[in-house]
Coordinates of C-alpha atoms and ligand atoms in Angstrom, one line a residue:
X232 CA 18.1 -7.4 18.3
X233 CA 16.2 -9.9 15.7
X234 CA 17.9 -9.8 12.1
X235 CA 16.4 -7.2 10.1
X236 CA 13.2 -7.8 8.0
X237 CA 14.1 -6.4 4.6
X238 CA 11.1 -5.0 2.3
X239 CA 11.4 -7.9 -0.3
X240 CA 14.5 -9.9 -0.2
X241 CA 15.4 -12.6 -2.8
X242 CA 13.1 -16.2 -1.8
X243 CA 15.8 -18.2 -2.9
X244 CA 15.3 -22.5 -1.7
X245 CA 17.7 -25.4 -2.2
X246 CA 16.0 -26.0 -4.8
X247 CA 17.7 -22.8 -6.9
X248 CA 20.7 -23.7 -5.2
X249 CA 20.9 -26.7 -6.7
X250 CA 19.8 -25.8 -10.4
X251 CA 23.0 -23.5 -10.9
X252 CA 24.9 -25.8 -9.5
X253 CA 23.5 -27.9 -12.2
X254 CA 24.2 -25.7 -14.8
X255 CA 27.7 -25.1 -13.2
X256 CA 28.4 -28.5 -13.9
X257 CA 27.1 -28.9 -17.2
X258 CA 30.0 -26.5 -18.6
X259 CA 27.5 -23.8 -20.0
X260 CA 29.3 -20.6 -17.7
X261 CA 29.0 -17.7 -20.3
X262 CA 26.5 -15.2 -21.8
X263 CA 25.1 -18.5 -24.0
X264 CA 24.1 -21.9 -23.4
X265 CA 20.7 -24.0 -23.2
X266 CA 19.6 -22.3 -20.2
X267 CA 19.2 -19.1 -21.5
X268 CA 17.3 -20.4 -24.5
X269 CA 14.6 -22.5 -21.9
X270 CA 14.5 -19.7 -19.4
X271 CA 13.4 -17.9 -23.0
X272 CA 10.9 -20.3 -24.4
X273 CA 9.4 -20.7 -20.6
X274 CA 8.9 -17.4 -20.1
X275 CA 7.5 -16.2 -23.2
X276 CA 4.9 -18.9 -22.7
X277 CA 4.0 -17.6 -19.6
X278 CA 3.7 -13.8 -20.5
X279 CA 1.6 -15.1 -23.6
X280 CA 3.9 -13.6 -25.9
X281 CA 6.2 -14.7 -29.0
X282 CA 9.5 -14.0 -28.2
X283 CA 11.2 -13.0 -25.2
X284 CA 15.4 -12.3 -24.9
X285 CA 17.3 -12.7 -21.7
X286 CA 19.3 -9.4 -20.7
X287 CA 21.2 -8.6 -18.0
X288 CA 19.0 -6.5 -16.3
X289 CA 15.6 -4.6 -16.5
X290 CA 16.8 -1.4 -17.5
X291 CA 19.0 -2.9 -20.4
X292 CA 16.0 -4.2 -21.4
X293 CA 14.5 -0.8 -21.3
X294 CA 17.1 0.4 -23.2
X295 CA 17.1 -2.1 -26.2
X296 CA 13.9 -2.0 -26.6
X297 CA 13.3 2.0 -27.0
X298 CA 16.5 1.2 -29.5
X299 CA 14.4 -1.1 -31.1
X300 CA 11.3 1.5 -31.8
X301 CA 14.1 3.8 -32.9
X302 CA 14.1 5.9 -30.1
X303 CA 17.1 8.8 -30.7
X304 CA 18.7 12.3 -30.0
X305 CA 15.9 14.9 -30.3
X306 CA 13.2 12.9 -29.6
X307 CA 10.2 12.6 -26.8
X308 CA 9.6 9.7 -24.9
X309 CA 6.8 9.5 -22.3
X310 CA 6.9 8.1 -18.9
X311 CA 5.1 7.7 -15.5
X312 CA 6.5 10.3 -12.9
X313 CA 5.9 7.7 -10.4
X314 CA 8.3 5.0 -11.1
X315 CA 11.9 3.7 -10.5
X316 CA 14.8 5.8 -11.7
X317 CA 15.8 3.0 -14.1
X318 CA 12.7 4.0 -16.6
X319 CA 14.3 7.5 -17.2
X320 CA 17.5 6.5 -17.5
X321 CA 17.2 4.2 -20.3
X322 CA 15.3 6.8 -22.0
X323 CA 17.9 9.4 -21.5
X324 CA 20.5 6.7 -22.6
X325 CA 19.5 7.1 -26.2
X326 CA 19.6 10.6 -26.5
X327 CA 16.1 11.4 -26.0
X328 CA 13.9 14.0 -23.8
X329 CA 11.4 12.6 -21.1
X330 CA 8.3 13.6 -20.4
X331 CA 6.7 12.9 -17.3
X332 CA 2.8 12.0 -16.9
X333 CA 1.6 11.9 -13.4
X334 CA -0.5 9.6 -11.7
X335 CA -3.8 8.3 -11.4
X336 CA -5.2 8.8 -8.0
X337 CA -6.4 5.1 -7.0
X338 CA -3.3 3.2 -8.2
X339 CA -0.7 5.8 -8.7
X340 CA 0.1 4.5 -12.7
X341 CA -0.3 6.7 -15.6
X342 CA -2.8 8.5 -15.7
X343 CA -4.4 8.1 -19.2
X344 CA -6.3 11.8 -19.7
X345 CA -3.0 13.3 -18.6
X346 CA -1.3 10.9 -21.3
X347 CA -3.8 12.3 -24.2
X348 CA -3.5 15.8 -23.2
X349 CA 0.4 15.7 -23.3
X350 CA 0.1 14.1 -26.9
X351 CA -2.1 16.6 -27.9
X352 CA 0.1 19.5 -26.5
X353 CA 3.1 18.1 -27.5
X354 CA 2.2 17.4 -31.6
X355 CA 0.8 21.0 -31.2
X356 CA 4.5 22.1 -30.6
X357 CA 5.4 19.5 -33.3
X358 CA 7.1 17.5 -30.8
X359 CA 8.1 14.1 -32.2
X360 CA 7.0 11.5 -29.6
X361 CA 8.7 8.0 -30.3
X362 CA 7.2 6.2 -27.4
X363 CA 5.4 6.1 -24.4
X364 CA 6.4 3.5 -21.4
X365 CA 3.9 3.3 -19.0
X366 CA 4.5 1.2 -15.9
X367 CA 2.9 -1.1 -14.2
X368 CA 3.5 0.1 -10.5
X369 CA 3.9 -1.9 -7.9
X370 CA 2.5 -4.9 -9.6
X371 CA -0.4 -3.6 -10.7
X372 CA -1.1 -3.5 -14.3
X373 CA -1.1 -0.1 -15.7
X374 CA -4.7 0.8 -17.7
X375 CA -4.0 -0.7 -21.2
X376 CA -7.3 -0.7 -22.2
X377 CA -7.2 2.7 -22.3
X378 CA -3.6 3.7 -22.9
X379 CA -2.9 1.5 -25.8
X380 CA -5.9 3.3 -28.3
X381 CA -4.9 6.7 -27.0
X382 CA -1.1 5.8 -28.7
X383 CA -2.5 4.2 -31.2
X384 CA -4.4 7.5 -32.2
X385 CA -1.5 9.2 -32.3
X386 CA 0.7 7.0 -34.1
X387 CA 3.1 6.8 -30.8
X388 CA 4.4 2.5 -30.4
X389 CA 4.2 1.6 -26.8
X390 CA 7.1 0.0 -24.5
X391 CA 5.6 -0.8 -21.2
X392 CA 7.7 -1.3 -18.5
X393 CA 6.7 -4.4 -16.4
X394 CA 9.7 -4.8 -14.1
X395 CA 7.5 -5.0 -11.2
X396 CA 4.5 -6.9 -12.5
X397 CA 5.3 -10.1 -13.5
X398 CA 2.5 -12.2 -12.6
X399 CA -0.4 -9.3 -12.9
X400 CA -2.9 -9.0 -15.6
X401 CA -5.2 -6.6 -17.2
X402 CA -8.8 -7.7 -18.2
X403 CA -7.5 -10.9 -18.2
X404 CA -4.1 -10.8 -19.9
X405 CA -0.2 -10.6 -18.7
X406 CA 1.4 -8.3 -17.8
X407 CA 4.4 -7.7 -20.2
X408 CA 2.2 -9.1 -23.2
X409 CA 1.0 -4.9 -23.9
X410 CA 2.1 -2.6 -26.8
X411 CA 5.2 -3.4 -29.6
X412 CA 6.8 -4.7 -26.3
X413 CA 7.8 -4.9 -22.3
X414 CA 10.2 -5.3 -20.2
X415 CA 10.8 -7.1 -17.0
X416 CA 13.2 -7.3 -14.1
X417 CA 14.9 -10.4 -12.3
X418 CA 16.6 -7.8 -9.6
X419 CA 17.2 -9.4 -6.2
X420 CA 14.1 -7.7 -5.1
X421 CA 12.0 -8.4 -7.8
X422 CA 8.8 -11.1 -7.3
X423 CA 11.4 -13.7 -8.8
X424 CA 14.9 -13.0 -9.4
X425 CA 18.1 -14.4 -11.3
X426 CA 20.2 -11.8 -8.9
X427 CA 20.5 -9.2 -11.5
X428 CA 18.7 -9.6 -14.5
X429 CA 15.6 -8.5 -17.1
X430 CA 13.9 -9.8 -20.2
X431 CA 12.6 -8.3 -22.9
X432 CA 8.9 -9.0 -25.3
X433 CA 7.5 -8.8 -28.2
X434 CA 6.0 -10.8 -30.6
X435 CA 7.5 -9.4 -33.5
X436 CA 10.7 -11.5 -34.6
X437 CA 12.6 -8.6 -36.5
X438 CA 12.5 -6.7 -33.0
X439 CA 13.9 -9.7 -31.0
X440 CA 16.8 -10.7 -33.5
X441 CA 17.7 -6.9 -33.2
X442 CA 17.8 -7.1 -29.7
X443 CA 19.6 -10.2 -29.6
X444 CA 22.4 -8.4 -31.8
X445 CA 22.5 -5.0 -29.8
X446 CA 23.2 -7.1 -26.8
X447 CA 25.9 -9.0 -27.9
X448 CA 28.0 -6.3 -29.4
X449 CA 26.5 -6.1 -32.6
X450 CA 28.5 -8.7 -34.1
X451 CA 28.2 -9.8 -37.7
X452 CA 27.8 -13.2 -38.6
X453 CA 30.9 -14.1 -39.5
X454 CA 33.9 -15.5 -38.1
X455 CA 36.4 -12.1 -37.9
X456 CA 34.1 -9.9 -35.5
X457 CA 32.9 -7.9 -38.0
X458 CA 31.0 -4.8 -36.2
X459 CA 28.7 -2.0 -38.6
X460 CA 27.6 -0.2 -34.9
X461 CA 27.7 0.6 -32.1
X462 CA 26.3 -2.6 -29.7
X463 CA 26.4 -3.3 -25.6
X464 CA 27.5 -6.2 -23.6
X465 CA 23.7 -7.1 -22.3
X466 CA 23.1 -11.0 -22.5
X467 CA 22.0 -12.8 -19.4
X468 CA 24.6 -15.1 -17.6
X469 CA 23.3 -18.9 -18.1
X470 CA 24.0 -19.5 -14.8
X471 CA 21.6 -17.0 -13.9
X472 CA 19.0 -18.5 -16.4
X473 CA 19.0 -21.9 -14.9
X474 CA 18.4 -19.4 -11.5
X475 CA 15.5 -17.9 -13.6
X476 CA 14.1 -21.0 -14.7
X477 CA 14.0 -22.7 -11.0
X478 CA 12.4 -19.3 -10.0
X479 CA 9.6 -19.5 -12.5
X480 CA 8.7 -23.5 -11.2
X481 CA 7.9 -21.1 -7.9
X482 CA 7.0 -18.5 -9.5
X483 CA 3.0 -19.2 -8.8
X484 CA 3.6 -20.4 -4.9
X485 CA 5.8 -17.1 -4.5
X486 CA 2.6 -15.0 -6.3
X487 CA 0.2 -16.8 -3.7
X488 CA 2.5 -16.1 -0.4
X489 CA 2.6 -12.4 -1.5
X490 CA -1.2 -12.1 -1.7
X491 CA -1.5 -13.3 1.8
X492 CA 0.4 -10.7 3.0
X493 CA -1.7 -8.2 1.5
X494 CA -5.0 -9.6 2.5
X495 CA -3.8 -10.1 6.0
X496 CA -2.2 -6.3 5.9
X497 CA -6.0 -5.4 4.5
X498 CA -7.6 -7.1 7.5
X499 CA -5.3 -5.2 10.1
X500 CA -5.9 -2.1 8.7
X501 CA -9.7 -2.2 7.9
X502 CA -10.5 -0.9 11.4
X503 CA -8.5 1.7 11.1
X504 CA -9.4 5.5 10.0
X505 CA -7.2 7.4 7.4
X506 CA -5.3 3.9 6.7
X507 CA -5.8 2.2 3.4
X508 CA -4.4 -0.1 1.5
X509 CA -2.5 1.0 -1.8
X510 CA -3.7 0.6 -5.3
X511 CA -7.6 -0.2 -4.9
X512 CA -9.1 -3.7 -6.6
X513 CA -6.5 -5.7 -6.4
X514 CA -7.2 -8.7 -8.0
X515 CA -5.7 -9.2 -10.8
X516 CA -2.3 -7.4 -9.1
X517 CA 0.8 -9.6 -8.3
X518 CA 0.7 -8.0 -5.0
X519 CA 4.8 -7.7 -5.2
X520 CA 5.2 -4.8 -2.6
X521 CA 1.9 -3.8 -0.4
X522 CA 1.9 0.2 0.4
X523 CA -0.9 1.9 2.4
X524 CA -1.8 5.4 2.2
X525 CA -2.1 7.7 5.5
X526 CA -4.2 10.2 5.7
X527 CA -3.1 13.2 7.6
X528 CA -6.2 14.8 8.8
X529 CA -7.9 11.6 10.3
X530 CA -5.1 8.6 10.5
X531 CA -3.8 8.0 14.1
X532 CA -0.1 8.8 12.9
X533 CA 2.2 9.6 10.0
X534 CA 4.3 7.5 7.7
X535 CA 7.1 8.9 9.5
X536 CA 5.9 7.9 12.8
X537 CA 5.2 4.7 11.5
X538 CA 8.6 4.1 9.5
X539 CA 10.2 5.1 12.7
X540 CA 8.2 2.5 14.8
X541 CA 9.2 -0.1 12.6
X542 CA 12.8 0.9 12.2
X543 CA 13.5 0.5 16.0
X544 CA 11.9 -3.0 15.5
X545 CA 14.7 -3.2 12.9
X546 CA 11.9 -3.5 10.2
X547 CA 12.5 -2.2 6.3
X548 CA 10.3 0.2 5.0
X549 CA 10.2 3.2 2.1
X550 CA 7.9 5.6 0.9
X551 CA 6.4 5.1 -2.5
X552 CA 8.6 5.9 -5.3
X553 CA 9.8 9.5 -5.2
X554 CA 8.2 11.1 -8.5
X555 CA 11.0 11.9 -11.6
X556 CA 10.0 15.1 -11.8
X557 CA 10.8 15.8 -8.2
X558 CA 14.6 14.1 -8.8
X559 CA 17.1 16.6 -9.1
X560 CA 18.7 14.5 -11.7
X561 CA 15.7 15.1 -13.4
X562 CA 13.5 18.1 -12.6
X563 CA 14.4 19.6 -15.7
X564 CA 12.9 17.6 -17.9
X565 CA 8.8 18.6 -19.0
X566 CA 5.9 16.9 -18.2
X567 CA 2.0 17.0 -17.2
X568 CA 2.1 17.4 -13.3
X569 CA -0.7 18.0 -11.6
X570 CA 0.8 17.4 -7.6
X571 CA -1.3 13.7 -7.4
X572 CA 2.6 11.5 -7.7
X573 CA 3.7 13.9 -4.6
X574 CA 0.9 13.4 -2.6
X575 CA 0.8 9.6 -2.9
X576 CA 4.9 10.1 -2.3
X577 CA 4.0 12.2 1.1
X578 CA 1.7 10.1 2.4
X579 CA 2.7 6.3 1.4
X580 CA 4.4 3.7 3.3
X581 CA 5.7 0.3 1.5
X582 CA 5.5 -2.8 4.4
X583 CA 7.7 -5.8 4.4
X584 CA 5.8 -8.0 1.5
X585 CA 8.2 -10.9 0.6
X586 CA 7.4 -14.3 -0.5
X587 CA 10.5 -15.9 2.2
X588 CA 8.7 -14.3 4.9
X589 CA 7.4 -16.7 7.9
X590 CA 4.2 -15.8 10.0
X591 CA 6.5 -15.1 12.5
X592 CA 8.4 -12.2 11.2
X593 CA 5.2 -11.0 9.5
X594 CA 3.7 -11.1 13.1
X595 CA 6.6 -9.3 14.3
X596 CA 5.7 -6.4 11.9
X597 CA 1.9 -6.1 13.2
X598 CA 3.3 -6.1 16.9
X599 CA 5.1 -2.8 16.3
X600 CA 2.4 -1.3 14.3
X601 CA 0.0 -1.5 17.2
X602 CA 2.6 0.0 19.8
X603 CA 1.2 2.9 17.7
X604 CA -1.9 2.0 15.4
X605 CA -4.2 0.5 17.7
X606 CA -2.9 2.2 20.8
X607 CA -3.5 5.8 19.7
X608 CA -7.0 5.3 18.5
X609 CA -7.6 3.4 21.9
X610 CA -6.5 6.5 23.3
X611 CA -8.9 8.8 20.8
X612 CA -12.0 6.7 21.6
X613 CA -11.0 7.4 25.2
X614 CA -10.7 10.9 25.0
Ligands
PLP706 C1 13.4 -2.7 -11.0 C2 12.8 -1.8 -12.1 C3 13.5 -1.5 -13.3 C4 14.9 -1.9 -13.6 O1 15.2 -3.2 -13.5 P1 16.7 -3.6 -13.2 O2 16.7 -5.1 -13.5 O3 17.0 -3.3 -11.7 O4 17.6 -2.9 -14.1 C5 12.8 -0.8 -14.2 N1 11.6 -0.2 -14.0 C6 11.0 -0.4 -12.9 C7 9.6 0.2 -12.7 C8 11.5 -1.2 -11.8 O5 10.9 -1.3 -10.7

């Protein structure tokens, strides 16, 4: 049996290998060092922001950052349904309730009527909403242009969460450059990655020294490790910066590979009934994981037919995120669900989509989708 094609796997070259090796050498192996403030200063420039600190991963990121717009017990922070456990965790970290939006049809984010009406309802029940963290799904910015004035109406500061996005835009600018700040994520199967890791932005300095603080134990500056709170132990490694940095000099080659997986998956496909590809324009996407939708009244098979296909192939592949609201860790938490997060959950499938991938393997994955794609609807046209 071949070695198993993995979803999106680290794309890690001698070239990373040698820069922590580098920085290995150069004595710098703790949660400081100049690695950690490049990796900073590179990465801010490329979001288009001010300030960006390295964490030790996304979801500490998360977390320091609803800190920093003085998230606590008692209050309401909204979220996307759809998304990665980590985005509800961090909220309920600090004490606070979450409330879940569902999804736009088309690209499965937030869903920016649902966002207004759950404002509206919840000020009506004098709720006190301290955020709202939409996320960018799958690489695909969330709708900004409408989210951010909807907040802004309300008086509600905006954390977006873009862990997977890095790379995307919105009308033109980054991802992780919307609201009082974002977050991303350098997990090992993030579009680049220091192994574990995240960043936090913002523009606003007062928001990054805090940060900065919170994440190295709150320490005073003086010499007797002074402490007035309560801080965490969330600084990026600067080994794992010099990894980060090396990543970003890629980080536009990896961005390119990724597309030409999904135009090649949108070629295969477009022949096919009930198929489509996940998340509609995708053109100013990062294209980090491609998903396609099934149909189940007029596609040739199932996702579970499908994911089972590939599996005996020894092929990775996973449904779209399952919704918070359907999580038992979470289901009893409120929210505005209209069903649209379960249905795109029911009837996605997320292909192998890594940059590391070779023609080869990513030929592999179209030979076992035909032993039932293309064969069935030979056998329909037959019929
Ligand atoms: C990966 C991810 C995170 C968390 O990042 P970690 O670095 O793994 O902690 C947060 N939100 C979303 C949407 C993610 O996909």
């Amino acid at each position: 049996m071949s070695e198993r094609l993995f979803l999106s796997p680290p794309d890690v070259t001698e070239y990373e290998h040698q820069a922590v090796s580098d920085a290995m050498r150069s004595g710098w192996i703790a949660p400081a060092g100049p690695h950690i403030d490049a990796f900073e200063h590179a990465m801010a420039q490329r979001v288009g922001v001010q300030y960006a600190v390295a964490l030790s991963s996304g979801t500490a990121a998360l977390h320091l950052g609803l800190l920093g717009l003085g998230v606590r017990p008692g209050h309401t922070v909204i979220t996307s349904t759809m998304t990665f456990a980590a985005t509800t965790n961090a909220i309920v970290y600090t004490g606070a309730t979450p409330y879940f939006v569902d999804s736009d049809i088309t690209t499965g984010n937030m869903d920016p009527v649902l966002l207004e009406k759950s404002l509206q309802q919840l000020s009506a029940e004098n709720q006190q909403v301290a955020a709202i963290i939409p996320v960018d799904l799958f690489g695909k910015a969330a709708d900004y242009s409408a989210i951010l004035p909807i907040a802004q109406r309300y008086g509600v500061p905006v954390l977006a969460d873009a862990a997977e996005s890095l790379g995307a835009q919105h009308h033109g600018q980054p991802a992780g450059s919307f609201g009082q700040a974002a977050i991303t994520s350098f997990n090992g199967n993030k579009i680049m990655t220091t192994s574990g890791g995240g960043m936090l932005f913002t523009d606003d300095v007062a928001f990054a020294d805090k940060a900065r603080y919170l994440a190295t134990q709150a320490r005073q500056p003086v010499t007797h490790y002074e402490h007035v709170e309560v801080g965490y132990n969330y600084r990026m490694s600067n080994l794992l910066a010099a990894l980060g940095l090396a990543q970003l000099n890629r980080l536009t080659a990896m961005l390119q590979r990724r597309r030409a997986w999904r135009e090649q998956y949108r070629s295969y496909f477009a022949d096919v009934p009930g198929i489509e590809i996940f998340g509609g324009d995708d053109s100013a996407d990062n294209c980090w994981l491609t998903s396609i939708i099934i149909d189940p009244i007029t596609a040739p098979v199932t996702p579970q037919q499908l994911q089972r296909v590939l599996e005996q192939a020894n092929i990775e592949t996973r449904p779209l995120w399952k919704p918070m609201h359907l999580q038992p860790a979470f289901v009893h938490y409120p929210g505005k669900i209209t069903g649209t997060a379960q249905q795109l959950f029911e009837r996605g499938l997320t292909l192998p989509s890594g940059s590391a991938m070779t023609q080869r393997q990513f030929d592999s994955v179209l030979t076992a989708l035909d032993t039932v794609v293309h064969s069935r609807m030979r056998i329909r046209s037959v019929s």
